[in-house]
Coordinates of C-alpha atoms in Angstrom, one line a residue:
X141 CA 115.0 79.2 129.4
X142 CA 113.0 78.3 126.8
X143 CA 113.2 78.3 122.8
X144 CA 113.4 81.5 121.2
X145 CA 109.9 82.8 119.6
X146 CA 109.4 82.3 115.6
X147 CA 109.4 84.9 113.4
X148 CA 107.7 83.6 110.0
X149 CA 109.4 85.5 106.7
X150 CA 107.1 85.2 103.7
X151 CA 108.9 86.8 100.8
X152 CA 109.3 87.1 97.2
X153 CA 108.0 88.7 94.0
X154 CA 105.6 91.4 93.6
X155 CA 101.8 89.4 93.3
X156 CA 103.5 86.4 93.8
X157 CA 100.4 85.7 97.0
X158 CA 102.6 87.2 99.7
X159 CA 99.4 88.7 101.6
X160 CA 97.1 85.6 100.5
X161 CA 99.4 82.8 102.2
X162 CA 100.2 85.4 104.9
X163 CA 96.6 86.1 105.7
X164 CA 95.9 82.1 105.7
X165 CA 98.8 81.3 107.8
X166 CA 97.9 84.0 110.4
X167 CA 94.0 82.9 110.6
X168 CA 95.5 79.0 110.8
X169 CA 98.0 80.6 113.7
X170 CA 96.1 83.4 115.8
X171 CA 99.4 85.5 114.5
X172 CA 99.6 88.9 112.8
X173 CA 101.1 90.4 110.1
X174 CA 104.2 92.8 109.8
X175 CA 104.0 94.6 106.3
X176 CA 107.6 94.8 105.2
X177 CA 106.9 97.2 102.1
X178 CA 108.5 100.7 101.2
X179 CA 105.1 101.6 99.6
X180 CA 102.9 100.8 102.1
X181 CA 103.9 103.0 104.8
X182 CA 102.4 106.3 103.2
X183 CA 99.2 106.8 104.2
X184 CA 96.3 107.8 101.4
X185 CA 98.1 105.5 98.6
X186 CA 96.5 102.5 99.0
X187 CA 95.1 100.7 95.4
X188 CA 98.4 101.1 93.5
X189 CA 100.8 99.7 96.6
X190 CA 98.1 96.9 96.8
X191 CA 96.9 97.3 100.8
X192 CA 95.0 95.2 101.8
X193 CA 91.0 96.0 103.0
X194 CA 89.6 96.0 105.8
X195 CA 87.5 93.5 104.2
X196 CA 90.5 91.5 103.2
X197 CA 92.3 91.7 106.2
X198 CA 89.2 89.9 108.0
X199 CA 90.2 90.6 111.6
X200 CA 93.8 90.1 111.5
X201 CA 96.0 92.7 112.4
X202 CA 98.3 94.3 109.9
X203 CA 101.1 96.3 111.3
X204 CA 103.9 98.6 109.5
X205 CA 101.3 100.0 107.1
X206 CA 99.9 103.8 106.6
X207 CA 102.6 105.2 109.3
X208 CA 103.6 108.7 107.6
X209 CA 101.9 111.4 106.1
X210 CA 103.2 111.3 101.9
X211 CA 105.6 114.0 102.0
X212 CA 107.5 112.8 105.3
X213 CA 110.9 110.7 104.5
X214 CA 110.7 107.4 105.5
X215 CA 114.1 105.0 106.1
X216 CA 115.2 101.9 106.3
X217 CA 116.1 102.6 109.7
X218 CA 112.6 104.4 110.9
X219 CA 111.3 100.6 109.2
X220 CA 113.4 98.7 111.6
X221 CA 112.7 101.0 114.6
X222 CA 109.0 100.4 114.0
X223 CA 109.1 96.9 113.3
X224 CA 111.1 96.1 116.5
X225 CA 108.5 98.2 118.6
X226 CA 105.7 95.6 117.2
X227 CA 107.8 92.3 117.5
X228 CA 108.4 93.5 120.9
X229 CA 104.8 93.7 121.3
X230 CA 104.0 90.7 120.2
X231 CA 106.4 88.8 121.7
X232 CA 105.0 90.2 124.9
X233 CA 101.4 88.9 124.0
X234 CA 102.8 85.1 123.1
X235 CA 101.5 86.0 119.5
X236 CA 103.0 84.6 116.2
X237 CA 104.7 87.2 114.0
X238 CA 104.4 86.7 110.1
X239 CA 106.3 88.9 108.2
X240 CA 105.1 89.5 104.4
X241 CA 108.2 90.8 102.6
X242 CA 108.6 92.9 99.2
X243 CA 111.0 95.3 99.7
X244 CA 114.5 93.1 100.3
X245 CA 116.2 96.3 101.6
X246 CA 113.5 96.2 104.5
X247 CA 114.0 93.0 105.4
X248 CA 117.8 93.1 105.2
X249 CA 117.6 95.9 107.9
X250 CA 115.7 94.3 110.6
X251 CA 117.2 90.8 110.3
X252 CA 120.5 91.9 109.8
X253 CA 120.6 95.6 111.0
X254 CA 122.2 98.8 109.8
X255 CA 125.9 100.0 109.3
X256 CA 126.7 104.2 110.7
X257 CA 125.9 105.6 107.3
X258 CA 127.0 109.3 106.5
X259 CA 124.7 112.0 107.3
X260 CA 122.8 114.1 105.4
X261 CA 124.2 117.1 103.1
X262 CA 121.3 119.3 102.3
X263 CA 124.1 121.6 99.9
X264 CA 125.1 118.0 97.9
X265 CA 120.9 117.1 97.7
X266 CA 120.2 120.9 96.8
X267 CA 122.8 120.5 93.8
X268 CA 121.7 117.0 92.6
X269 CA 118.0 117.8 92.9
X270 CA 118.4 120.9 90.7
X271 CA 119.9 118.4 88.3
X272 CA 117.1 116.0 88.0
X273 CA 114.5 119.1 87.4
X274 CA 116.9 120.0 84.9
X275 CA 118.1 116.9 82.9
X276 CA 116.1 114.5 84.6
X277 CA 116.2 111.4 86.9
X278 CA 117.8 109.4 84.6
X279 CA 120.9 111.9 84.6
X280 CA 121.4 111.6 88.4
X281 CA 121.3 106.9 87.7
X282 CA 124.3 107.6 85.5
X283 CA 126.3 109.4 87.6
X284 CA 125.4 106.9 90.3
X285 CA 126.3 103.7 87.7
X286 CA 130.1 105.8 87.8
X287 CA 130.4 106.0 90.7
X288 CA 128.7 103.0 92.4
X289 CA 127.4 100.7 89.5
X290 CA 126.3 97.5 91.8
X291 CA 124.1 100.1 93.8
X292 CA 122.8 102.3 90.8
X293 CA 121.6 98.3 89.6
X294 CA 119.4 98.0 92.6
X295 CA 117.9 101.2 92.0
X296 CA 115.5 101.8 89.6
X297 CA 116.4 104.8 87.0
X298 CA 113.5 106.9 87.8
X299 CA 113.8 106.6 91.7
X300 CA 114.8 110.2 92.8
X301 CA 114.8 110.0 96.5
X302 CA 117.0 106.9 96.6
X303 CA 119.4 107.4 93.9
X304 CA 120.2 111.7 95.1
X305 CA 120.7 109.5 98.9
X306 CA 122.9 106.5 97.5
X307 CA 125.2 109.6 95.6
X308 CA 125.1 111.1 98.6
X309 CA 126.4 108.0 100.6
X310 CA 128.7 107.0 98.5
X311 CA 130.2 110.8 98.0
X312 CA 130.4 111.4 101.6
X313 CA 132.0 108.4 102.4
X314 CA 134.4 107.7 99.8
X315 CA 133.7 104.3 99.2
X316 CA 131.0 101.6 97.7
X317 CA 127.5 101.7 99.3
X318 CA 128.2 98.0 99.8
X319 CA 131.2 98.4 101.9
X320 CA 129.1 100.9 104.4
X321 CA 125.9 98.1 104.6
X322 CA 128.9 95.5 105.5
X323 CA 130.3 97.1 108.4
X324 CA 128.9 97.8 112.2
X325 CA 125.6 95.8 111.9
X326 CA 123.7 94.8 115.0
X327 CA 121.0 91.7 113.8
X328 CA 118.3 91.2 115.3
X329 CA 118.5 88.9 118.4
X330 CA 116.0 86.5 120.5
X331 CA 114.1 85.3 117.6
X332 CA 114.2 81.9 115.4
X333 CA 113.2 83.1 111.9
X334 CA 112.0 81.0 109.3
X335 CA 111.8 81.9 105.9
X336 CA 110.2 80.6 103.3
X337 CA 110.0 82.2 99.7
X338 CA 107.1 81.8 96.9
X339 CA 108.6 82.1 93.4
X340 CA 106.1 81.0 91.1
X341 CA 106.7 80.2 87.0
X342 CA 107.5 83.3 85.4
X343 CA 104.9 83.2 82.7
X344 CA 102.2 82.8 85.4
X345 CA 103.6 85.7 87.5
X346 CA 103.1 88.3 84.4
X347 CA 99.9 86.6 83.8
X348 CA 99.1 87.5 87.6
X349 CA 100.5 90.9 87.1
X350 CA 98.5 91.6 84.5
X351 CA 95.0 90.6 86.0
X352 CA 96.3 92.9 89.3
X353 CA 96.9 95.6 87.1
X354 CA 93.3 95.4 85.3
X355 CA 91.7 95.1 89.0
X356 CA 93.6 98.0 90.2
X357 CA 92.3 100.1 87.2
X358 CA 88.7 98.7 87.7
X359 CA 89.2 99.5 91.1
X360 CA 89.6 103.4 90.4
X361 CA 93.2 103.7 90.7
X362 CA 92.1 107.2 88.7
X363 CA 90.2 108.1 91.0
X364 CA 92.3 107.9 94.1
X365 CA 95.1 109.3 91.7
X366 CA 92.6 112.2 91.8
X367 CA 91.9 112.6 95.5
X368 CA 95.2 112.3 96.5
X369 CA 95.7 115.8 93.9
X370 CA 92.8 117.3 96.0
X371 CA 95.0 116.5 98.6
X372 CA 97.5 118.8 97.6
X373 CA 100.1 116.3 98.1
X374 CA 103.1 117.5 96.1
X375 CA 103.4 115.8 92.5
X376 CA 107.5 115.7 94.0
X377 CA 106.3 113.3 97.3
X378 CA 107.8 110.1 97.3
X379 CA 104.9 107.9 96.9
X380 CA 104.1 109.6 93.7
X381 CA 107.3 108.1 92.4
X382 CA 106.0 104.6 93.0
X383 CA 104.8 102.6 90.1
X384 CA 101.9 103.1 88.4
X385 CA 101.2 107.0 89.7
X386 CA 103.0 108.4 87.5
X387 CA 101.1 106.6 84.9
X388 CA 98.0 107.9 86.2
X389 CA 98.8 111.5 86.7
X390 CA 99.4 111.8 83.4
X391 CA 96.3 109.7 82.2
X392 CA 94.4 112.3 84.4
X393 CA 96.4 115.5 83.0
X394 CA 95.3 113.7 79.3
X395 CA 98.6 113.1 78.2
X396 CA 98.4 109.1 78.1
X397 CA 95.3 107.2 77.6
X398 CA 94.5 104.6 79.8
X399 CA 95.1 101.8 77.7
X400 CA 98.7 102.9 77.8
X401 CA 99.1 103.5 80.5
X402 CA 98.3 99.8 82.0
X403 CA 100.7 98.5 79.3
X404 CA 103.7 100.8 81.0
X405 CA 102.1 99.7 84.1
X406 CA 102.7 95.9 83.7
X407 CA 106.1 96.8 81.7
X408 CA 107.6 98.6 85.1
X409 CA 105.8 95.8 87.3
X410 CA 107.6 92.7 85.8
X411 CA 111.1 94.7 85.9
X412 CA 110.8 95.5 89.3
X413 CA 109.8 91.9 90.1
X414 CA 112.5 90.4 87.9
X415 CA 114.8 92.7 90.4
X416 CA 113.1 91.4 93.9
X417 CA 113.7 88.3 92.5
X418 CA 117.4 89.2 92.1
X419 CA 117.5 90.3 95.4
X420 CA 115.6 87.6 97.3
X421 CA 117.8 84.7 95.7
X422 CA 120.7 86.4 97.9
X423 CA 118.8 85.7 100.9
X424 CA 120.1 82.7 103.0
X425 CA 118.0 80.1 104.5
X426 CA 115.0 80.1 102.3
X427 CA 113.0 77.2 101.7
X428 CA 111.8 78.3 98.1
X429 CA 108.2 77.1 97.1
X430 CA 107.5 77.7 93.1
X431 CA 104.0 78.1 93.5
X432 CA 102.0 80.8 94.4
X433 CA 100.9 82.0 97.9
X434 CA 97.3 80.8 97.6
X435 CA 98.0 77.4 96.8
X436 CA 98.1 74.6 98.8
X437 CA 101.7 73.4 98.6
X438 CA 102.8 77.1 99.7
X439 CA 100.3 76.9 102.8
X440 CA 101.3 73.2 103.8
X441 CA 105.0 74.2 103.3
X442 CA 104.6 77.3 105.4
X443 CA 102.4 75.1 108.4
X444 CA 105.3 73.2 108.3
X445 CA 107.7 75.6 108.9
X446 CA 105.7 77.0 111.9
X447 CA 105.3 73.4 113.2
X448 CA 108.7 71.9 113.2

C-alpha cells in the first residue's frame, strides 16, 4: 500500500492571506480548495464573508462555499459531512486537497470529529429566544458565562444562534460543553495532514484589516446589504449576525453613518481575530509562518510542506 494522500491545512487569522497563499499553492499543485469558513456557506453574502470571485478564483476550484439558502441552519456536523464527500472526491481523482481555515470549530470537526451531542429542545430555544428579543443577546452570553464560562469565551456576545445552542448543550447534558467535544470522536482517517499557520505582526494584521474593510465598502457592501433586503431574507437569518451586516443595515435604515460604521467594523474584526488566534495556537502540529499568505517565505514554507 502506498503513503496516505496529503491534506494541506492553511490556517490562521482573519485577512492574514489564507485564500492568497491557498490560491498560489493550488495553481503551483493542480489541487483545489476546501473553504473551511462558517460564513461562507450561505449563499447571496458574499463581499462581507470575503468570497472569493470568479475572477480571483482563476480556474481553481473552490468547494464548501454558497451550500445553503440564508435562513437554513448550518452545523458543524453538516461541515464535516460535506467536506468528507469532496476529500472523497478528490482523493478519487489523485488531486491535492488544500484546506483554507478560519473558523477553528470547523476544522476541529473534520480532523478530529464530533462527540453524540444532545438534541434539540425547541420548548428550551422558544424560551431563550423570547429572551434575547426581550433583553437582548447579550442577556442570553451571561447566562451562558454562569453556566459554561470557557465556552461563553469562544462565543462572541452578540452571536444568537450559537450561544441559545451552547445553553442548550450544556442544559441538556448537565455538564461543560468541553466535556461533550472530548468524548466519542471518530478523526478523520487515511490522510497525512500538514498544517501550516500564517500569523503575521499584529500591527500589520489591523493595518490589513483596515484596507479589507475600505475595499469591502468601496466594493458596495451597501449595496448587497440592500439586495439581500429585497431578498426578503429575514433581518433574524444567521448570516445577518455576521460581522459587518449588522453595521450596514443600520447604515441603510440611517441610523449609523458610514464612517461609523467601518470604525465598528474594524473594532469587531480585530477581536474576532485576536480570538482565532486564541483558538489556532491550540492546534497541534503547526508550522507557524509570521508572515502573511502572499509573501514569499509563506509560499516556500508551504511548497515545502507539500514536497517533503
Amino acid at each position: 500500500m502506498g503513503a496516505p494522500p496529503l491534506l494541506v491545512v492553511i490556517l490562521g487569522p482573519t485577512a492574514s492571506g489564507k485564500s492568497t497563499l491557498g490560491m498560489r499553492l493550488a495553481q503551483e499543485t493542480g489541487g483545489e480548495i476546501l473553504v473551511c469558513d462558517s460564513t461562507q456557506v450561505y449563499r447571496y453574502f458574499d463581499i462581507g464573508t470575503a468570497k472569493a470571485s470568479a475572477a480571483e478564483r482563476q480556474g481553481v476550484p473552490h468547494h464548501l462555499v454558497d451550500l445553503v439558502e440564508p435562513e437554513e441552519v448550518f452545523t458543524a456536523g453538516d461541515f464535516r459531512r460535506c467536506a468528507v464527500a469532496v476529500l472523497d472526491d478528490l482523493r478519487q481523482r489523485k488531486v491535492l486537497p488544500i484546506l483554507t481555515a478560519g473558523t477553528g470549530l470547523y476544522l476541529r470537526a473534520l480532523l478530529e470529529g464530533l462527540s453524540d451531542a444532545p438534541g434539540r429542545s425547541e420548548e428550551l430555544r422558544a424560551r431563550l429566544r423570547e429572551k434575547a428579543v426581550r433583553r437582548g443577546p447579550q442577556h442570553l452570553h451571561r447566562i451562558l458565562s454562569k453556566l459554561d464560562a470557557e465556552t461563553a469565551r469562544r462565543i462572541a456576545p452578540r452571536d444568537t444562534q450559537k450561544i441559545i445552542r451552547a445553553i442548550e448543550m450544556r442544559m441538556l447534558a448537565g455538564k461543560p460543553i468541553s466535556e461533550i467535544h472530548a468524548a466519542g470522536r471518530s478523526p478523520l482517517e487515511g490522510y497525512t495532514v500538514k498544517k501550516i499557520g500564517l500569523l503575521p505582526p499584529r500591527p500589520a494584521l489591523y493595518t490589513r484589516i483596515h484596507a479589507r474593510t475600505a475595499a469591502m465598502l468601496e466594493s458596495g457592501w451597501a449595496e448587497e446589504a440592500r439586495g439581500l433586503m429585497a431578498r426578503h431574507i429575514s433581518a433574524h437569518a444567521k448570516p445577518f449576525q455576521f460581522i459587518g451586516y449588522p453595521e450596514m443595515l443600520a447604515h441603510i435604515e440611517g441610523r449609523l453613518p458610514l464612517e461609523d460604521a467601518a470604525r465598528q467594523i474594524e473594532q469587531a474584526t480585530r477581536r474576532y481575530a485576536k480570538r482565532q488566534i486564541t483558538w489556532f495556537r491550540k492546534e497541534l502540529g503547526v508550522e507557524w509562518v509570521h508572515a502573511f499568505g502572499d509573501s514569499q517565505e509563506a509560499f516556500s514554507a508551504a511548497l515545502r510542506l507539500v514536497r517533503e
